[in-house]
Structures are given as structure tokens and as C-alpha cells.
XYZ file of C-alpha atoms in Angstrom:
427
model
C -65.005 7.566 31.366
C -61.577 9.071 30.694
C -60.635 9.138 34.382
C -61.387 5.443 34.804
C -59.488 4.556 31.622
C -56.471 6.459 32.903
C -56.663 4.636 36.259
C -56.700 1.258 34.507
C -53.741 2.352 32.369
C -51.879 3.235 35.573
C -52.598 -0.213 36.990
C -51.290 -1.922 33.839
C -48.149 0.229 33.889
C -47.603 -0.587 37.583
C -47.787 -4.341 36.969
C -45.458 -4.161 33.958
C -42.933 -2.054 35.868
C -42.907 -4.550 38.722
C -42.395 -7.346 36.225
C -39.371 -5.512 34.777
C -37.897 -5.034 38.263
C -38.305 -8.718 39.043
C -36.778 -9.684 35.673
C -33.645 -7.693 36.448
C -33.367 -9.169 39.951
C -33.701 -12.808 38.860
C -31.308 -12.599 35.891
C -28.665 -14.523 37.868
C -31.176 -17.278 38.692
C -32.203 -17.555 35.027
C -28.589 -18.133 33.974
C -28.184 -20.755 36.697
C -31.324 -22.504 35.493
C -30.239 -22.379 31.869
C -26.883 -24.008 32.670
C -28.679 -26.705 34.672
C -31.091 -27.389 31.809
C -28.263 -27.658 29.252
C -26.296 -30.043 31.457
C -29.417 -32.166 31.901
C -30.094 -32.281 28.148
C -26.442 -32.779 27.250
C -26.100 -29.562 25.242
C -23.034 -27.348 25.094
C -23.869 -23.662 25.497
C -22.673 -20.919 23.170
C -20.218 -19.824 25.868
C -18.339 -23.141 25.673
C -14.944 -22.685 24.010
C -13.109 -25.666 22.518
C -9.378 -25.796 21.786
C -8.267 -26.190 18.171
C -6.855 -29.620 18.999
C -10.225 -30.837 20.329
C -12.194 -32.690 17.676
C -14.737 -34.466 19.865
C -17.950 -32.805 21.067
C -19.143 -35.721 23.210
C -21.292 -34.943 26.286
C -21.554 -37.552 29.077
C -24.980 -37.176 30.700
C -24.105 -37.823 34.323
C -26.246 -34.842 35.364
C -29.333 -36.414 33.813
C -28.673 -39.664 35.665
C -28.379 -37.921 39.040
C -31.437 -35.677 38.497
C -33.634 -38.620 37.536
C -32.316 -40.634 40.475
C -33.239 -37.881 42.941
C -36.621 -37.426 41.264
C -37.290 -41.173 41.350
C -36.482 -41.384 45.063
C -38.873 -38.533 45.863
C -41.636 -40.182 43.831
C -40.981 -43.477 45.606
C -41.325 -41.881 49.038
C -44.305 -39.608 48.353
C -46.427 -41.821 46.097
C -45.596 -45.297 47.406
C -49.195 -45.603 48.666
C -50.626 -44.748 45.249
C -52.389 -41.586 46.426
C -51.677 -37.899 46.906
C -49.260 -37.392 49.845
C -51.561 -35.528 52.210
C -53.030 -36.671 55.500
C -55.446 -35.141 58.012
C -54.888 -35.854 61.699
C -56.472 -34.352 64.819
C -54.365 -32.133 67.041
C -53.347 -33.263 70.511
C -56.091 -31.078 71.982
C -58.832 -30.837 69.315
C -61.128 -27.826 69.353
C -64.805 -27.916 68.394
C -65.054 -31.681 68.860
C -64.295 -34.082 71.691
C -61.226 -36.290 71.555
C -63.212 -39.154 73.118
C -66.888 -39.928 73.649
C -68.494 -42.922 75.385
C -71.863 -44.477 76.227
C -72.879 -45.249 79.777
C -74.440 -48.667 80.451
C -77.844 -47.184 81.284
C -77.935 -45.438 77.886
C -77.195 -48.719 76.100
C -80.721 -49.950 76.935
C -82.059 -47.483 74.395
C -83.681 -49.596 71.645
C -82.577 -47.002 69.084
C -79.023 -48.221 69.686
C -79.729 -51.310 67.607
C -79.064 -49.270 64.470
C -77.133 -46.068 65.055
C -76.577 -45.602 61.315
C -80.254 -45.296 60.403
C -82.064 -46.343 57.248
C -84.369 -44.846 54.628
C -87.791 -44.059 56.043
C -86.839 -44.301 59.711
C -88.047 -40.759 60.319
C -84.655 -39.586 61.590
C -83.738 -37.306 58.690
C -81.691 -34.203 59.495
C -83.719 -31.029 59.165
C -82.449 -28.332 56.735
C -79.910 -26.033 58.363
C -79.189 -28.410 61.253
C -75.755 -28.040 62.841
C -73.539 -30.565 64.612
C -73.352 -30.504 68.395
C -70.239 -29.750 70.429
C -69.480 -33.394 71.154
C -69.594 -35.134 67.789
C -69.216 -32.176 65.421
C -69.742 -33.444 61.834
C -70.499 -36.966 63.097
C -73.714 -35.995 64.893
C -75.857 -37.329 62.040
C -74.148 -40.716 62.079
C -74.452 -41.173 65.842
C -77.771 -39.377 66.375
C -79.497 -40.317 69.672
C -76.811 -42.857 70.464
C -76.396 -41.372 73.932
C -72.717 -40.482 73.758
C -71.173 -38.300 76.443
C -67.915 -36.359 76.479
C -64.703 -37.882 77.706
C -63.028 -41.292 77.693
C -64.933 -44.330 78.964
C -64.138 -45.240 82.588
C -64.650 -48.908 81.733
C -63.762 -49.885 78.173
C -65.085 -53.424 78.660
C -68.633 -52.306 79.362
C -68.810 -48.874 77.730
C -68.394 -48.374 73.949
C -65.978 -45.556 73.121
C -65.310 -43.640 69.917
C -62.827 -40.925 68.908
C -64.885 -38.225 67.130
C -61.860 -36.055 66.329
C -60.005 -38.974 64.717
C -63.044 -40.066 62.717
C -63.804 -36.516 61.539
C -60.186 -36.152 60.368
C -60.382 -39.407 58.376
C -63.611 -38.304 56.708
C -62.000 -35.012 55.714
C -58.934 -36.823 54.351
C -61.151 -39.104 52.254
C -62.988 -36.123 50.761
C -59.760 -34.260 49.932
C -58.232 -37.325 48.249
C -61.371 -37.786 46.157
C -61.260 -34.165 44.996
C -57.542 -34.276 44.199
C -57.836 -37.505 42.215
C -60.582 -35.997 40.069
C -58.321 -33.095 39.096
C -55.173 -35.205 38.370
C -53.245 -33.617 41.238
C -50.660 -36.432 41.238
C -49.521 -35.513 37.706
C -49.290 -31.871 38.759
C -47.195 -32.795 41.781
C -44.820 -34.870 39.651
C -44.118 -31.811 37.486
C -43.415 -29.729 40.617
C -40.999 -32.352 41.971
C -39.159 -32.668 38.659
C -38.476 -28.922 38.405
C -37.470 -28.931 42.061
C -34.747 -31.514 41.318
C -33.642 -29.994 38.008
C -33.826 -26.239 38.644
C -33.812 -26.196 42.451
C -37.357 -24.914 43.016
C -40.807 -26.459 42.640
C -43.878 -24.217 42.575
C -47.451 -25.352 43.283
C -50.386 -22.982 42.771
C -53.843 -23.133 44.316
C -56.157 -24.599 45.247
C -58.771 -22.775 43.156
C -62.354 -23.684 42.362
C -63.036 -24.780 38.790
C -66.137 -25.997 37.020
C -65.353 -29.510 35.859
C -67.647 -31.033 33.191
C -69.145 -34.411 34.044
C -69.849 -36.475 30.940
C -73.366 -37.926 30.837
C -75.608 -39.422 28.165
C -79.371 -39.468 28.521
C -82.290 -40.601 26.379
C -83.930 -37.695 24.543
C -87.530 -37.380 23.380
C -86.826 -39.588 20.377
C -85.425 -42.329 22.566
C -81.876 -41.704 21.333
C -78.840 -41.324 23.563
C -77.857 -37.661 23.705
C -74.788 -36.089 25.291
C -75.910 -33.861 28.203
C -72.921 -32.900 30.361
C -73.244 -31.235 33.753
C -70.766 -29.030 35.596
C -69.370 -29.702 39.041
C -67.398 -27.255 41.195
C -64.117 -28.869 42.261
C -60.806 -27.593 43.695
C -57.749 -27.797 41.472
C -54.015 -27.231 41.882
C -51.562 -26.227 39.145
C -47.831 -26.551 38.564
C -46.072 -23.266 37.771
C -42.696 -23.290 36.061
C -39.802 -21.381 37.629
C -39.361 -19.652 34.279
C -42.822 -18.085 34.524
C -42.897 -16.802 38.130
C -41.466 -13.370 38.892
C -41.399 -12.643 42.647
C -40.807 -9.451 44.593
C -37.071 -8.749 43.987
C -36.401 -7.942 47.654
C -37.956 -11.193 48.925
C -35.952 -14.266 49.928
C -39.097 -16.353 50.534
C -42.758 -16.204 49.663
C -43.641 -15.123 53.207
C -41.954 -11.721 52.857
C -42.912 -11.124 49.200
C -45.285 -8.220 48.605
C -46.241 -9.487 45.168
C -45.613 -12.078 42.471
C -46.265 -11.890 38.728
C -46.957 -15.048 36.744
C -46.406 -14.868 33.002
C -48.679 -16.973 30.775
C -48.022 -17.963 27.144
C -51.492 -18.410 25.650
C -52.830 -19.212 22.229
C -56.125 -17.779 20.954
C -58.245 -20.599 22.373
C -56.712 -20.334 25.836
C -57.172 -16.565 25.904
C -60.760 -16.882 24.731
C -61.500 -19.495 27.414
C -60.732 -16.931 30.125
C -64.108 -15.359 29.353
C -65.780 -18.415 30.923
C -64.079 -17.813 34.274
C -65.513 -15.522 36.977
C -64.966 -11.739 36.899
C -63.139 -11.639 33.551
C -64.013 -8.765 31.209
C -65.229 -10.312 27.941
C -64.911 -7.024 26.058
C -61.268 -6.674 27.124
C -60.575 -10.250 26.011
C -62.138 -9.588 22.615
C -60.062 -6.412 22.273
C -56.883 -8.360 23.068
C -57.742 -10.977 20.444
C -58.426 -8.247 17.901
C -55.014 -6.623 18.517
C -53.231 -9.864 17.635
C -50.344 -11.758 19.211
C -47.854 -9.650 21.160
C -45.719 -12.173 23.033
C -42.182 -10.995 23.797
C -39.819 -13.950 23.770
C -37.165 -13.908 26.505
C -33.571 -14.747 25.741
C -33.733 -18.148 27.455
C -36.935 -19.372 25.795
C -35.432 -20.219 22.419
C -33.126 -22.722 24.142
C -35.979 -24.155 26.206
C -38.740 -24.500 23.632
C -36.993 -24.618 20.286
C -33.515 -26.066 20.939
C -32.212 -23.509 18.419
C -34.642 -24.709 15.751
C -34.642 -21.989 13.039
C -38.253 -22.804 12.069
C -39.552 -22.133 15.592
C -42.016 -19.244 15.892
C -43.933 -17.954 18.897
C -47.335 -16.583 17.848
C -48.694 -16.353 21.379
C -50.318 -13.838 23.691
C -48.537 -12.685 26.836
C -50.938 -12.555 29.799
C -49.681 -11.336 33.169
C -51.318 -12.554 36.391
C -50.568 -10.285 39.348
C -51.042 -11.189 43.011
C -49.989 -8.606 45.550
C -50.529 -5.230 47.155
C -51.955 -2.065 45.621
C -52.213 1.415 47.105
C -55.710 2.089 48.410
C -55.824 5.356 46.452
C -55.410 3.533 43.139
C -57.857 0.842 44.272
C -60.490 3.546 44.805
C -59.754 5.067 41.399
C -60.477 1.779 39.641
C -63.609 1.411 41.810
C -62.670 -1.684 43.766
C -65.083 -2.423 46.608
C -62.991 -1.473 49.652
C -64.152 0.087 52.984
C -64.832 3.812 52.639
C -62.778 4.678 55.726
C -59.641 3.120 54.233
C -56.809 5.665 54.152
C -55.109 6.456 50.843
C -51.836 5.402 52.455
C -53.149 1.893 53.167
C -52.631 -1.079 50.856
C -55.075 -3.726 49.673
C -54.357 -7.176 48.257
C -55.618 -7.713 44.719
C -55.528 -10.154 41.821
C -55.255 -8.620 38.351
C -54.825 -10.061 34.849
C -53.578 -7.931 31.946
C -52.874 -8.597 28.281
C -51.077 -5.809 26.438
C -52.991 -2.605 27.192
C -56.140 -4.405 28.346
C -57.121 -5.160 31.957
C -58.822 -8.557 31.826
C -59.663 -8.913 35.529
C -59.267 -6.944 38.772
C -60.646 -8.254 42.067
C -59.708 -8.130 45.720
C -57.687 -11.112 46.938
C -60.383 -13.757 47.570
C -58.449 -15.641 50.247
C -59.213 -14.982 53.920
C -56.795 -14.054 55.359
C -55.024 -12.645 52.298
C -52.177 -14.764 50.963
C -50.281 -15.405 47.762
C -51.724 -18.654 46.324
C -48.354 -20.301 45.653
C -46.242 -22.852 47.483
C -42.523 -22.520 46.679
C -40.429 -25.564 47.646
C -36.612 -25.562 47.161
C -34.600 -28.759 46.741
C -31.767 -27.130 48.658
C -32.532 -23.856 50.406
C -30.388 -20.855 49.547
C -30.964 -18.585 52.560
C -30.246 -15.395 50.607
C -32.112 -16.079 47.364
C -35.749 -16.743 46.514
C -34.942 -19.663 44.209
C -33.209 -22.769 45.550
C -30.341 -24.961 44.362
C -31.010 -28.165 42.429
C -29.170 -31.395 41.732
C -28.010 -30.215 38.302
C -26.290 -27.135 39.731
C -24.535 -29.196 42.394
C -23.320 -31.514 39.619
C -21.947 -28.724 37.406
C -18.261 -29.086 38.258
C -18.377 -32.885 38.064
C -20.116 -32.633 34.689
C -17.472 -30.279 33.271
C -14.634 -32.506 34.519
C -16.243 -35.633 33.086
C -16.795 -34.019 29.688
C -13.235 -32.712 29.582
C -11.675 -36.078 30.433
C -13.796 -38.018 27.935
C -13.126 -35.528 25.112
C -9.420 -35.759 25.842
C -9.545 -39.556 25.856
C -11.378 -39.735 22.536
C -9.021 -37.245 20.894
C -6.046 -39.241 22.169
C -7.527 -42.405 20.699
C -7.768 -40.664 17.375
C -4.071 -39.818 17.520
C -2.723 -43.067 18.985
C -4.597 -46.315 18.520
C -2.633 -48.260 21.127
C -4.147 -46.492 24.153
C -5.800 -48.936 26.586
C -8.542 -48.103 29.117
C -9.123 -50.178 32.197
C -12.589 -49.659 33.764
C -13.495 -50.789 37.279
C -17.264 -51.280 37.013
C -17.579 -51.494 40.807
C -16.496 -47.843 41.056
């Protein structure tokens, strides 16, 4: 109805206004990032003024060398084991599972102890809905009827002892590594680390559940191999560029940010694929596709994506992803499922996607407790800004001095051919 349409229009206007506020607040950070990117690429900006006597435009890429060195050292430390850098360890005082468990000698006479792992057809299958006991937690199936008791063994020579908390943690770590490897999390993490070194801030998003296709071929009725893929629900993390994240302008860290807006540049296929994800409005997506591309290029994007290429054109859709608070009154107007007793002055956490004038998705924040699904990691923390300081920014003065000296040296060589340079390679 008209009232609901107006409420959705108000939500879209609210998200766009918050995006504009964040854009104004992070203008200084964008200029810092642009200077860092140019120094890394070896490009002089339009604000660089050369004297009439300067003929050379050489650019010595010392910034690139230092950024890649810092990035390489981080990769060496984090991925030296060849797996995602995450580990699960039990706390000093584990809850829900015993730190130690042992078997008394009298329990070791149990003939079932000959095979505590079990085998097919032994009649020891777990019944549906069975839960782990307080001693072994998730390991109860593995050590069923083994006769373990809580606490460390008084005599380690005669009493077998296990550490359920340690073993449960290792099993969890193995599962997490398997899931991350399937979703190429190492490549995502490398992108986060590179932007952290170059621009000063790395941003990791997630984890979210995604349906991953598993490729399978089976014999059909004709005896021919036919492609019959299946879908598997897996967690996935994403790398978010600093250029695309717009945080609460009054926040100096993600912990005190009321909202963030992520800006997506999508082509038609990417926008259409959103219809396959949960809670997206297919009619709104079709309407956005019908309206055509409406991406507004920011001033810094031509330098980033086109390198001043005159043939570069955008032709994309701008999709805004909003995570943050919303007044309960507006949440009721757009018919979000919130408790009836919620006061109009209260706030609820939502996730909304908009494209132009269309609301593609509005749901309550699915995380319990509510949180913004981003991890923001600075290379060097700036205590009074949301975005950190990177290697390229720290190298800015040294880069300018190096360029100036080398340009001067080359111009002098052009004027006087008898100039001699002595280089100490050890320095």
C-alpha cells in the first residue's frame, strides 16, 4: 500500500543520507589513500608541480619495495604452516567438558575396552537426538562405555588418561580449517593483508553461510555420464576494500560504530544473482535491472580503476549494504518482526540492501548477539581515526626526497656530461 511504500522510501533515504555523512567524514582518509596508491604505483598526481628547468619525470619506486617487503613478512609469519592462521585451544578452566578424565584399574577389566572406537554392526550406534555427557562433551561417542571418570589420574602408570577439552578443541580446529580451505579463505586473507600494508587498514567480512555447488557426474538412464551438482552449506569470508566501506563518522573503531555502509559495484549478472540468496526481493531486483545502470563514480575511482584511460566507462549498478541501527518506529512501519512491546524510542539492528529507489532486502541482524560482521585491522593504529596508517604513508617524505634528488641528478647529467656518481651498494 501507499503507507508501506512511503516507509520503504524513508528507509532508502535514511541509508543514503548516512552514506553521504560518512563520505564527508572520510574525505581526508580517501586523499591519504590516493597518495599512498600513487606512490606505490609510481604515478605523479595532478597536484605535482615541476619547475621549468626540470625535464625528467622519473619516479623511483622505493614505496613499492617497502610495501611488498612488509606484506611478504606478514605472509611468511601467518602462512608458514601452509594453512589458515587460526587455532582452537581450551581455556585454562574449560566449561562444559572436563580438562582431564581417567580410567580406574577395575574399569579396565571391561571387555568392551578392547575397542573403544567401535565398528560397523557392533550395536553401539548413537540414537537420534543423543547428547554428549558432562565429562566428554562431543567425544562421548568415541569413548562410549570406556569407563572414564572426571579428573586427572592418580597413577599415570596404571590408569589411562585423556584430555577431553584438548581433543575437542583439536577436532573443532580441524573442522574450521576444512571449511576455510573449501572457500579459498587464504586468498581472501592475502587481499586483506595487502590493503593493510598499502592503505593502512585491512577489512575482513563474515563469516556468512553460502550454498557452494559440489560438482558430481552420475550415470543417467541411458548409461551416459550426466552432470548432477549438489549444493552444500558452507561458511565463507570476504575481503572488503577500504574504498568501499563507509563507517559511522563519529566512530574511531568498529566497536563504537552505530552503522557501516558497504558500497558494491555490480554488473547485471551479479545483481541478478542476488535473487538466489535468502530474503532478497526478486521483484525489486527486476525493477532495478529494468531501470538500467545508475552507478555514480567517485572522484578517486578513475585513478584506481582506469589510470586516466579515456576509454574507461563504468556501466555498473550501485548497491548499498547497510548494517546498523534503525529506530523501532520505522522498523514497525516497514513491518519488521520485532517484539510488540518495543518502544518507538528503542533501536533495532538491521541489515538492508538498496539499489537506487528499490529496497532489495531488509531483515533483522541475524547475529546473536547483534554485531557488525566486519573485522577492521590497522597496520599502524591511529587512535583518533577509524582508518589506520600504512607503510606507503610512512614512506611519503622519503619517496618525495628520493624522486627530487634523482630528477635533479638526471637533469644535471643532461647539462654536464662529466658528473660522476659513486654508489656504496652496502648502504
